[in-house]
Amino acid sequence: MARGKGPDGPHPVDRHVGRRVCEKRISLGYNQSDLGRALGLTFQQIQKYEKGANRISASKLWDIARFFKVDIGFFFEGLGEAQPGVAEEGAAFS
């Protein structure tokens, strides 16, 4: 089964972060090729990030935040606390 379909599809957090990257990119008037060039990536890789098909590494998310001039937290704003696969409130992390 192709990734993105069924229970093995993109993680909800990956989709959310990708959607936030897309929204910010569009609001600033950049296309996928512009962002790709700034990060040393192809527009196809940006497409995969934005769909959540490929996870964005911490270092790449840092680069994207610097390019957009936003805090890293921007990409996680609006993320629900009790989404499937995300630790619920009160859960301890070790």
Short mmCIF file of C-alpha atoms in Angstrom, two decimals:
data_model
loop_
_atom_site.label_atom_id
_atom_site.label_comp_id
_atom_site.label_asym_id
_atom_site.label_seq_id
_atom_site.Cartn_x
_atom_site.Cartn_y
_atom_site.Cartn_z
CA MET A 1 0.00 0.00 0.00
CA ALA A 2 1.33 3.43 -0.92
CA ARG A 3 2.40 5.73 1.87
CA GLY A 4 -0.29 8.27 2.59
CA LYS A 5 -3.06 5.69 2.40
CA GLY A 6 -4.45 3.77 5.35
CA PRO A 7 -2.94 3.46 8.82
CA ASP A 8 0.66 3.72 7.56
CA GLY A 9 0.12 7.13 5.94
CA PRO A 10 1.79 10.34 7.00
CA HIS A 11 1.76 11.07 10.73
CA PRO A 12 -0.76 13.81 11.64
CA VAL A 13 2.03 16.02 12.99
CA ASP A 14 4.00 15.70 9.73
CA ARG A 15 0.90 16.69 7.76
CA HIS A 16 0.22 19.64 10.08
CA VAL A 17 3.80 20.96 9.90
CA GLY A 18 3.82 20.54 6.12
CA ARG A 19 0.51 22.39 5.83
CA ARG A 20 1.91 25.26 7.95
CA VAL A 21 5.00 25.45 5.70
CA CYS A 22 2.73 25.62 2.66
CA GLU A 23 0.47 28.28 4.16
CA LYS A 24 3.41 30.48 5.15
CA ARG A 25 5.13 30.02 1.79
CA ILE A 26 2.00 31.10 -0.07
CA SER A 27 1.31 34.03 2.28
CA LEU A 28 4.83 35.35 1.59
CA GLY A 29 4.40 34.96 -2.18
CA TYR A 30 6.97 32.21 -2.74
CA ASN A 31 6.47 29.17 -4.94
CA GLN A 32 7.86 25.72 -4.19
CA SER A 33 10.84 26.29 -6.48
CA ASP A 34 11.77 29.51 -4.63
CA LEU A 35 11.76 27.72 -1.27
CA GLY A 36 13.60 24.75 -2.73
CA ARG A 37 16.37 26.96 -4.15
CA ALA A 38 16.77 28.74 -0.80
CA LEU A 39 17.16 25.38 0.97
CA GLY A 40 19.19 23.56 -1.69
CA LEU A 41 16.29 21.22 -2.50
CA THR A 42 14.08 20.46 -5.49
CA PHE A 43 10.51 21.66 -5.69
CA GLN A 44 9.51 17.97 -5.60
CA GLN A 45 11.06 17.64 -2.15
CA ILE A 46 9.16 20.72 -0.98
CA GLN A 47 5.95 19.11 -2.32
CA LYS A 48 6.64 15.98 -0.28
CA TYR A 49 7.32 18.04 2.85
CA GLU A 50 4.12 20.01 2.41
CA LYS A 51 2.00 16.88 1.96
CA GLY A 52 3.63 15.22 4.97
CA ALA A 53 4.84 12.37 2.76
CA ASN A 54 8.43 13.11 3.86
CA ARG A 55 9.27 14.29 7.35
CA ILE A 56 11.13 17.55 7.73
CA SER A 57 14.30 17.11 9.77
CA ALA A 58 14.94 19.43 12.70
CA SER A 59 17.81 21.13 10.86
CA LYS A 60 15.73 21.64 7.72
CA LEU A 61 12.80 22.99 9.74
CA TRP A 62 15.28 25.39 11.37
CA ASP A 63 16.40 26.54 7.89
CA ILE A 64 12.79 26.99 6.76
CA ALA A 65 11.97 29.03 9.88
CA ARG A 66 14.99 31.26 9.28
CA PHE A 67 14.05 31.76 5.62
CA PHE A 68 10.47 32.68 6.60
CA LYS A 69 11.68 34.73 9.61
CA VAL A 70 9.41 32.88 12.07
CA ASP A 71 9.99 30.92 15.26
CA ILE A 72 10.07 27.12 14.97
CA GLY A 73 6.92 27.03 17.11
CA PHE A 74 4.99 28.67 14.27
CA PHE A 75 4.84 25.34 12.45
CA PHE A 76 3.23 23.62 15.44
CA GLU A 77 0.62 26.29 16.23
CA GLY A 78 -2.90 24.93 16.09
CA LEU A 79 -1.80 21.36 16.62
CA GLY A 80 -4.41 19.65 18.79
CA GLU A 81 -3.33 18.13 22.07
CA ALA A 82 -5.11 14.80 21.68
CA GLN A 83 -4.62 13.86 18.05
CA PRO A 84 -3.98 10.21 17.22
CA GLY A 85 -0.33 9.38 17.71
CA VAL A 86 0.37 12.44 19.79
CA ALA A 87 0.89 12.15 23.54
CA GLU A 88 -2.14 13.31 25.44
CA GLU A 89 -2.02 15.92 28.16
CA GLY A 90 -0.51 14.56 31.35
CA ALA A 91 1.58 11.92 29.62
CA ALA A 92 5.13 11.79 30.89
CA PHE A 93 8.04 11.92 28.46
CA SER A 94 11.29 10.29 29.42
#
